[in-house]
DNA sequence: AATGCGGGGCA
DNA sequence: TGCCCAGCATT
């Protein structure tokens, strides 16, 4: 048996029963593919179920306000995926009369759909023979064929794209693609794979050379940036607060947050008042009282940034312009960091 | 060609 | 702690 036959045979007996399998309807396939970009199945699954329930069709998704889409996406990260998902739904609904493009090239035009996702949808839904190349595929191919080109550099990406096409099974492309990814996720795992139990064992170049632990090769990524965030949680006379939308570019674009002042380091208790104007919010200067909420900064780690976050309670004697009742602040799409604070402050303060 | 973009799980 | 995850858009 050659490579693709082993993958297909393995897939038939090991495939997980997931809700987007056993369908060729592009809507759930597309939704799952977007959600699973850089995201584990276990993390994306509940979001998929939630979205399918709220938006049974692409038309339902297109008709929703972006804020509602972001709220449902809250916690899944990489929020541009949600905004692009929504934009693509509008395109499909309004320009394509609710029908998905049925070719790789057509799918590629949709916002948020790149080479991987176009290959996945076109192969699974329309049997177009395009190989998917994701993190799983890089790992399996680099090991089985003993390729040590960096998978995150252009030359390596071109090489693996070509290799992937050469070894695919064009006749059963949908199952082959899903099988190869499933194989990477369950058998050819990143660390300490059980090569003794691998159906490809005999033909694996990495096993033969004793280099399983070295492959795939990845170029080091840039270090993380450290930032200091001071969130001002205004509480006015009528127990209302202020939430503003983050307009990009940058992290959490499209999500809401409390007035924010960034500083060069952790701000002492007697230093916060001088920073209030930095939030650019009228009325904060009239605060009777500004109290640090968390004694030590909350360290919120993102892939590319480490945030040291302090929340400050800003008591206002008057009435705040454009404020939202504290009882309703939970309905806004916010970063996990803000959601956690809202939950804590609700339990400990009010 | 390089960089930025979340959050969670695991050894 | 560092690495990885069904990648993409932007520069």
Tab-separated table of C-alpha atoms (C1' of nucleotides) in Angstrom:
chain	number	residue	atom	x	y	z
A	1	UNK	CA	0.000	0.000	0.000
A	2	UNK	CA	1.211	3.461	-0.774
A	3	UNK	CA	1.031	6.487	1.463
A	4	UNK	CA	-2.482	7.664	0.553
A	5	UNK	CA	-3.948	4.168	0.865
A	6	UNK	CA	-2.617	3.810	4.386
A	7	UNK	CA	-4.060	7.173	5.353
A	8	UNK	CA	-7.466	6.318	3.876
A	9	UNK	CA	-7.547	2.891	5.528
A	10	UNK	CA	-6.514	4.334	8.860
A	11	UNK	CA	-9.141	7.083	8.580
A	12	UNK	CA	-11.980	4.610	8.023
A	13	UNK	CA	-11.336	2.967	11.362
A	14	UNK	CA	-10.156	5.950	13.412
A	15	UNK	CA	-12.226	8.936	12.286
A	16	UNK	CA	-13.946	10.818	15.085
A	17	UNK	CA	-17.665	11.351	14.794
A	18	UNK	CA	-17.822	15.128	14.492
A	19	UNK	CA	-20.923	17.147	13.630
A	20	UNK	CA	-19.470	18.555	10.389
A	21	UNK	CA	-18.585	15.128	9.104
A	22	UNK	CA	-21.022	13.075	7.022
A	23	UNK	CA	-22.281	16.159	5.208
A	24	UNK	CA	-21.275	17.879	1.983
A	25	UNK	CA	-23.240	21.020	2.682
A	26	UNK	CA	-20.670	23.793	2.299
A	27	UNK	CA	-22.171	25.968	5.028
A	28	UNK	CA	-21.303	23.763	8.020
A	29	UNK	CA	-18.054	22.696	6.364
A	30	UNK	CA	-17.018	26.306	5.830
A	31	UNK	CA	-18.058	27.306	9.345
A	32	UNK	CA	-16.063	24.479	10.908
A	33	UNK	CA	-12.996	25.193	8.774
A	34	UNK	CA	-12.923	28.861	9.755
A	35	UNK	CA	-13.400	28.032	13.426
A	36	UNK	CA	-10.688	25.393	13.406
A	37	UNK	CA	-8.022	27.657	11.924
A	38	UNK	CA	-5.239	27.582	14.517
A	39	UNK	CA	-7.749	26.082	16.918
A	40	UNK	CA	-8.159	22.602	18.357
A	41	UNK	CA	-11.289	20.618	17.661
A	42	UNK	CA	-12.114	20.434	21.369
A	43	UNK	CA	-12.030	24.218	21.658
A	44	UNK	CA	-13.965	24.952	18.477
A	45	UNK	CA	-16.653	22.303	18.794
A	46	UNK	CA	-18.968	24.082	21.264
A	47	UNK	CA	-18.760	27.257	19.180
A	48	UNK	CA	-19.694	25.329	16.050
A	49	UNK	CA	-22.791	23.908	17.744
A	50	UNK	CA	-23.714	27.331	19.087
A	51	UNK	CA	-23.400	28.987	15.676
A	52	UNK	CA	-25.374	26.281	13.871
A	53	UNK	CA	-28.151	26.695	16.393
A	54	UNK	CA	-28.222	30.499	16.179
A	55	UNK	CA	-27.573	30.669	12.439
A	56	UNK	CA	-28.939	27.518	10.746
A	57	UNK	CA	-28.221	28.928	7.278
A	58	UNK	CA	-25.694	31.292	5.751
A	59	UNK	CA	-28.568	33.714	5.234
A	60	UNK	CA	-29.279	33.792	8.953
A	61	UNK	CA	-25.630	34.570	9.614
A	62	UNK	CA	-25.613	37.303	6.977
A	63	UNK	CA	-28.695	38.926	8.463
A	64	UNK	CA	-27.260	39.186	11.980
A	65	UNK	CA	-25.569	42.327	13.303
A	66	UNK	CA	-21.785	41.989	13.476
A	67	UNK	CA	-21.933	42.595	17.214
A	68	UNK	CA	-24.051	39.493	17.673
A	69	UNK	CA	-21.605	37.404	15.656
A	70	UNK	CA	-18.683	38.679	17.728
A	71	UNK	CA	-20.565	37.986	20.948
A	72	UNK	CA	-21.068	34.357	19.958
A	73	UNK	CA	-17.425	34.170	18.901
A	74	UNK	CA	-16.266	35.618	22.233
A	75	UNK	CA	-13.522	33.486	23.764
A	76	UNK	CA	-12.470	31.721	20.573
A	77	UNK	CA	-9.807	34.278	19.682
A	78	UNK	CA	-8.502	35.600	16.374
A	79	UNK	CA	-11.571	37.764	16.056
A	80	UNK	CA	-10.847	38.818	12.485
A	81	UNK	CA	-12.100	35.338	11.632
A	82	UNK	CA	-15.539	36.272	12.953
A	83	UNK	CA	-15.622	39.582	11.105
A	84	UNK	CA	-14.478	37.951	7.877
A	85	UNK	CA	-16.942	35.108	8.379
A	86	UNK	CA	-19.749	37.608	8.655
A	87	UNK	CA	-18.563	39.579	5.628
A	88	UNK	CA	-18.326	36.403	3.551
A	89	UNK	CA	-21.815	35.367	4.624
A	90	UNK	CA	-23.115	38.694	3.359
A	91	UNK	CA	-21.309	38.225	0.055
A	92	UNK	CA	-22.714	34.721	-0.411
A	93	UNK	CA	-26.163	35.807	0.609
A	94	UNK	CA	-26.401	39.015	-1.397
A	95	UNK	CA	-24.122	38.540	-4.392
A	96	UNK	CA	-24.350	34.771	-4.891
A	97	UNK	CA	-28.001	34.387	-3.948
A	98	UNK	CA	-27.142	32.224	-0.979
A	99	UNK	CA	-25.046	29.714	-2.928
A	100	UNK	CA	-21.430	29.000	-2.108
A	101	UNK	CA	-18.837	29.206	-4.887
A	102	UNK	CA	-18.241	25.642	-6.054
A	103	UNK	CA	-14.599	25.977	-7.117
A	104	UNK	CA	-11.288	26.534	-5.360
A	105	UNK	CA	-10.764	29.833	-7.163
A	106	UNK	CA	-14.253	31.039	-6.348
A	107	UNK	CA	-13.964	30.092	-2.694
A	108	UNK	CA	-10.588	31.829	-2.459
A	109	UNK	CA	-12.281	35.142	-3.166
A	110	UNK	CA	-14.287	34.949	0.057
A	111	UNK	CA	-12.952	36.942	2.992
A	112	UNK	CA	-11.139	34.757	5.477
A	113	UNK	CA	-10.734	31.913	2.990
A	114	UNK	CA	-7.122	31.207	2.053
A	115	UNK	CA	-5.360	28.360	0.305
A	116	UNK	CA	-6.007	25.848	3.072
A	117	UNK	CA	-9.698	26.569	3.556
A	118	UNK	CA	-10.416	26.773	-0.177
A	119	UNK	CA	-8.755	23.377	-0.625
A	120	UNK	CA	-10.703	21.906	2.285
A	121	UNK	CA	-14.123	23.110	1.138
A	122	UNK	CA	-13.586	22.425	-2.572
A	123	UNK	CA	-12.371	18.895	-1.866
A	124	UNK	CA	-14.853	17.905	0.831
A	125	UNK	CA	-17.938	19.469	-0.730
A	126	UNK	CA	-17.211	19.435	-4.465
A	127	UNK	CA	-14.583	16.671	-4.903
A	128	UNK	CA	-12.155	19.108	-6.501
A	129	UNK	CA	-8.718	17.477	-6.215
A	130	UNK	CA	-6.843	19.992	-4.062
A	131	UNK	CA	-4.596	18.873	-1.213
A	132	UNK	CA	-5.010	20.601	2.143
A	133	UNK	CA	-1.780	21.754	3.738
A	134	UNK	CA	-2.184	22.623	7.398
A	135	UNK	CA	-0.066	22.139	10.493
A	136	UNK	CA	-0.954	18.454	10.627
A	137	UNK	CA	0.017	17.901	6.999
A	138	UNK	CA	3.359	19.677	7.432
A	139	UNK	CA	4.124	17.384	10.335
A	140	UNK	CA	3.094	14.115	8.698
A	141	UNK	CA	4.759	14.830	5.352
A	142	UNK	CA	7.958	16.238	6.816
A	143	UNK	CA	8.380	13.126	8.944
A	144	UNK	CA	7.265	10.469	6.485
A	145	UNK	CA	9.335	11.886	3.624
A	146	UNK	CA	12.146	13.172	5.843
A	147	UNK	CA	11.974	16.778	4.657
A	148	UNK	CA	13.794	19.267	6.884
A	149	UNK	CA	12.922	22.473	5.050
A	150	UNK	CA	11.380	24.943	7.516
A	151	UNK	CA	7.611	24.692	7.196
A	152	UNK	CA	7.095	28.346	8.086
A	153	UNK	CA	9.296	29.775	5.349
A	154	UNK	CA	8.167	30.394	1.778
A	155	UNK	CA	10.470	27.817	0.169
A	156	UNK	CA	9.318	25.091	2.535
A	157	UNK	CA	5.680	26.043	2.083
A	158	UNK	CA	6.030	25.807	-1.694
A	159	UNK	CA	7.828	22.486	-1.408
A	160	UNK	CA	5.223	20.917	0.849
A	161	UNK	CA	2.354	22.226	-1.279
A	162	UNK	CA	3.872	20.469	-4.292
A	163	UNK	CA	4.648	17.295	-2.357
A	164	UNK	CA	1.139	17.226	-0.930
A	165	UNK	CA	-0.314	17.333	-4.439
A	166	UNK	CA	1.969	14.550	-5.651
A	167	UNK	CA	0.972	12.094	-2.927
A	168	UNK	CA	-2.750	12.852	-2.643
A	169	UNK	CA	-5.528	10.505	-3.720
A	170	UNK	CA	-7.478	12.581	-6.241
A	171	UNK	CA	-10.256	9.997	-6.470
A	172	UNK	CA	-11.193	10.149	-2.780
A	173	UNK	CA	-9.923	13.625	-2.093
A	174	UNK	CA	-12.379	14.608	0.623
A	175	UNK	CA	-11.747	11.599	2.823
A	176	UNK	CA	-8.048	11.637	2.031
A	177	UNK	CA	-7.676	15.276	3.109
A	178	UNK	CA	-9.664	14.808	6.279
A	179	UNK	CA	-7.892	11.549	6.952
A	180	UNK	CA	-4.451	13.093	6.645
A	181	UNK	CA	-5.356	15.859	9.092
A	182	UNK	CA	-6.993	13.414	11.469
A	183	UNK	CA	-3.892	11.261	11.265
A	184	UNK	CA	-1.738	14.216	12.246
A	185	UNK	CA	-4.077	15.144	15.076
A	186	UNK	CA	-4.377	11.675	16.606
A	187	UNK	CA	-1.422	9.513	15.510
A	188	UNK	CA	1.456	11.629	14.199
A	189	UNK	CA	1.186	14.066	17.119
A	190	UNK	CA	3.710	16.863	17.745
A	191	UNK	CA	5.357	15.377	20.827
A	192	UNK	CA	6.224	11.767	21.598
A	193	UNK	CA	4.190	10.096	18.856
A	194	UNK	CA	3.621	6.378	19.312
A	195	UNK	CA	5.591	5.331	16.259
A	196	UNK	CA	5.493	1.678	17.289
A	197	UNK	CA	1.741	1.728	16.688
A	198	UNK	CA	1.916	3.711	13.429
A	199	UNK	CA	0.563	2.098	10.271
A	200	UNK	CA	3.109	4.084	8.230
A	201	UNK	CA	5.975	2.968	10.458
A	202	UNK	CA	7.905	0.906	7.965
A	203	UNK	CA	8.037	3.635	5.337
A	204	UNK	CA	8.631	6.627	7.581
A	205	UNK	CA	11.911	8.339	6.780
A	206	UNK	CA	12.021	10.154	10.131
A	207	UNK	CA	11.705	6.855	11.988
A	208	UNK	CA	14.394	5.297	9.828
A	209	UNK	CA	16.768	8.173	10.550
A	210	UNK	CA	15.755	8.533	14.184
A	211	UNK	CA	14.699	12.140	13.549
A	212	UNK	CA	11.028	12.081	14.519
A	213	UNK	CA	11.676	14.506	17.347
A	214	UNK	CA	13.424	16.992	15.034
A	215	UNK	CA	10.674	17.221	12.421
A	216	UNK	CA	9.000	19.329	11.294
A	217	UNK	CA	11.601	22.110	11.323
A	218	UNK	CA	10.298	25.541	12.222
A	219	UNK	CA	12.052	28.879	12.147
A	220	UNK	CA	11.869	30.670	15.513
A	221	UNK	CA	9.196	33.321	15.790
A	222	UNK	CA	9.571	36.800	17.161
A	223	UNK	CA	9.453	37.393	20.900
A	224	UNK	CA	6.460	38.722	22.751
A	225	UNK	CA	5.830	42.360	23.502
A	226	UNK	CA	5.071	43.440	27.076
A	227	UNK	CA	2.398	46.086	27.609
A	228	UNK	CA	0.787	47.667	30.657
A	229	UNK	CA	-2.965	48.245	30.488
A	230	UNK	CA	-4.988	50.299	32.933
A	231	UNK	CA	-8.693	49.744	32.514
A	232	UNK	CA	-10.847	52.426	34.040
A	233	UNK	CA	-14.164	51.023	35.186
A	234	UNK	CA	-16.420	54.047	35.572
A	235	UNK	CA	-19.369	53.805	37.906
A	236	UNK	CA	-21.668	56.791	37.670
A	237	UNK	CA	-24.524	57.959	39.869
A	238	UNK	CA	-26.987	55.637	38.173
A	239	UNK	CA	-24.719	52.580	38.287
A	240	UNK	CA	-23.810	52.817	34.675
A	241	UNK	CA	-20.425	52.302	33.057
A	242	UNK	CA	-18.760	52.884	29.709
A	243	UNK	CA	-17.810	50.427	26.999
A	244	UNK	CA	-16.118	51.451	23.774
A	245	UNK	CA	-15.385	49.503	20.622
A	246	UNK	CA	-11.760	48.773	19.756
A	247	UNK	CA	-11.153	50.012	16.275
A	248	UNK	CA	-8.139	48.417	14.658
A	249	UNK	CA	-5.605	47.651	13.780
A	250	UNK	CA	-4.377	45.626	16.723
A	251	UNK	CA	-5.621	43.104	19.219
A	252	UNK	CA	-9.305	42.540	19.848
A	253	UNK	CA	-10.473	44.664	16.920
A	254	UNK	CA	-14.226	44.989	16.988
A	255	UNK	CA	-14.573	43.948	20.620
A	256	UNK	CA	-15.608	46.291	23.423
A	257	UNK	CA	-13.649	47.356	26.470
A	258	UNK	CA	-13.627	49.914	29.273
A	259	UNK	CA	-11.716	53.169	28.824
A	260	UNK	CA	-8.061	52.228	28.553
A	261	UNK	CA	-4.843	54.000	29.450
A	262	UNK	CA	-1.622	52.326	28.482
A	263	UNK	CA	1.432	53.044	30.634
A	264	UNK	CA	5.134	52.281	30.609
A	265	UNK	CA	4.935	50.190	33.754
A	266	UNK	CA	2.725	49.326	36.683
A	267	UNK	CA	1.031	52.511	37.905
A	268	UNK	CA	1.121	53.250	41.666
A	269	UNK	CA	-2.069	54.126	43.505
A	270	UNK	CA	-1.196	57.821	43.632
A	271	UNK	CA	-0.267	57.954	39.977
A	272	UNK	CA	-3.483	56.971	38.273
A	273	UNK	CA	-5.297	60.308	38.557
A	274	UNK	CA	-2.756	62.049	36.355
A	275	UNK	CA	-3.389	59.447	33.684
A	276	UNK	CA	-7.171	59.809	33.538
A	277	UNK	CA	-7.115	62.372	30.693
A	278	UNK	CA	-5.196	59.820	28.629
A	279	UNK	CA	-8.361	57.792	28.264
A	280	UNK	CA	-9.856	60.602	26.232
A	281	UNK	CA	-13.219	60.323	27.950
A	282	UNK	CA	-15.060	63.467	29.044
A	283	UNK	CA	-16.133	63.417	32.686
A	284	UNK	CA	-13.620	60.981	34.107
A	285	UNK	CA	-11.707	63.876	35.620
A	286	UNK	CA	-14.611	64.566	37.941
A	287	UNK	CA	-14.058	61.277	39.726
A	288	UNK	CA	-14.489	61.503	43.473
A	289	UNK	CA	-12.554	58.347	43.985
A	290	UNK	CA	-10.238	56.120	41.937
A	291	UNK	CA	-9.486	52.771	43.541
A	292	UNK	CA	-7.245	49.989	42.334
A	293	UNK	CA	-9.363	46.848	41.957
A	294	UNK	CA	-6.692	44.146	41.682
A	295	UNK	CA	-3.665	44.609	44.008
A	296	UNK	CA	-1.323	42.872	41.576
A	297	UNK	CA	-1.511	43.219	37.831
A	298	UNK	CA	-3.327	40.439	36.009
A	299	UNK	CA	-0.901	38.863	33.572
A	300	UNK	CA	-2.840	38.085	30.437
A	301	UNK	CA	-0.776	36.181	27.909
A	302	UNK	CA	-1.532	36.291	24.227
A	303	UNK	CA	0.607	34.622	21.593
A	304	UNK	CA	2.434	37.830	20.759
A	305	UNK	CA	1.870	40.056	23.765
A	306	UNK	CA	2.029	39.791	27.537
A	307	UNK	CA	-0.371	42.213	29.119
A	308	UNK	CA	-0.001	43.454	32.695
A	309	UNK	CA	-3.465	44.663	33.490
A	310	UNK	CA	-4.807	46.739	36.343
A	311	UNK	CA	-8.476	47.587	36.726
A	312	UNK	CA	-9.389	50.817	38.464
A	313	UNK	CA	-12.827	51.641	39.855
A	314	UNK	CA	-13.656	55.230	38.964
A	315	UNK	CA	-16.505	56.612	41.052
A	316	UNK	CA	-18.319	59.453	39.359
A	317	UNK	CA	-20.689	61.791	41.183
A	318	UNK	CA	-22.631	62.725	38.073
A	319	UNK	CA	-24.163	61.046	35.087
A	320	UNK	CA	-21.949	59.665	32.325
A	321	UNK	CA	-22.579	60.457	28.665
A	322	UNK	CA	-23.412	57.368	26.563
A	323	UNK	CA	-23.118	55.025	29.514
A	324	UNK	CA	-24.544	51.526	29.724
A	325	UNK	CA	-26.161	50.038	32.826
A	326	UNK	CA	-23.749	47.766	34.666
A	327	UNK	CA	-26.492	45.167	34.712
A	328	UNK	CA	-26.317	45.045	30.906
A	329	UNK	CA	-22.584	45.197	30.283
A	330	UNK	CA	-22.386	41.422	29.888
A	331	UNK	CA	-24.213	41.537	26.571
A	332	UNK	CA	-21.326	43.185	24.723
A	333	UNK	CA	-18.641	41.188	22.912
A	334	UNK	CA	-15.495	41.598	24.997
A	335	UNK	CA	-12.081	39.938	25.338
A	336	UNK	CA	-11.867	37.069	27.825
A	337	UNK	CA	-9.851	39.339	30.105
A	338	UNK	CA	-12.726	41.829	30.328
A	339	UNK	CA	-15.335	39.091	30.674
A	340	UNK	CA	-13.415	37.658	33.618
A	341	UNK	CA	-13.276	41.069	35.268
A	342	UNK	CA	-17.001	41.614	34.772
A	343	UNK	CA	-17.690	38.300	36.455
A	344	UNK	CA	-15.350	39.059	39.354
A	345	UNK	CA	-16.604	42.577	39.929
A	346	UNK	CA	-20.202	41.376	39.864
A	347	UNK	CA	-19.497	38.839	42.589
A	348	UNK	CA	-17.271	40.955	44.799
A	349	UNK	CA	-18.364	44.532	44.387
A	350	UNK	CA	-22.030	44.758	43.606
B	1	DA	C1'	9.350	37.946	3.062
B	2	DA	C1'	7.782	39.221	7.741
B	3	DT	C1'	4.593	40.353	11.026
B	4	DG	C1'	0.362	40.461	13.856
B	5	DC	C1'	-3.491	38.161	15.460
B	6	DG	C1'	-6.331	34.701	21.085
B	7	DG	C1'	-6.993	31.495	23.972
B	8	DG	C1'	-6.445	27.043	25.848
B	9	DG	C1'	-4.216	22.461	26.554
B	10	DC	C1'	-0.367	19.680	27.354
B	11	DA	C1'	4.304	17.614	28.648
C	1	DT	C1'	7.331	27.653	30.663
C	2	DG	C1'	7.260	26.794	25.672
C	3	DC	C1'	4.967	24.846	21.919
C	4	DC	C1'	1.103	23.835	19.230
C	5	DC	C1'	-3.407	24.166	17.279
C	6	DA	C1'	-8.077	22.028	10.188
C	7	DG	C1'	-4.327	29.951	8.724
C	8	DC	C1'	-5.190	34.513	6.966
C	9	DA	C1'	-4.546	39.390	5.930
C	10	DT	C1'	-1.587	43.024	5.630
C	11	DT	C1'	2.676	45.312	4.819
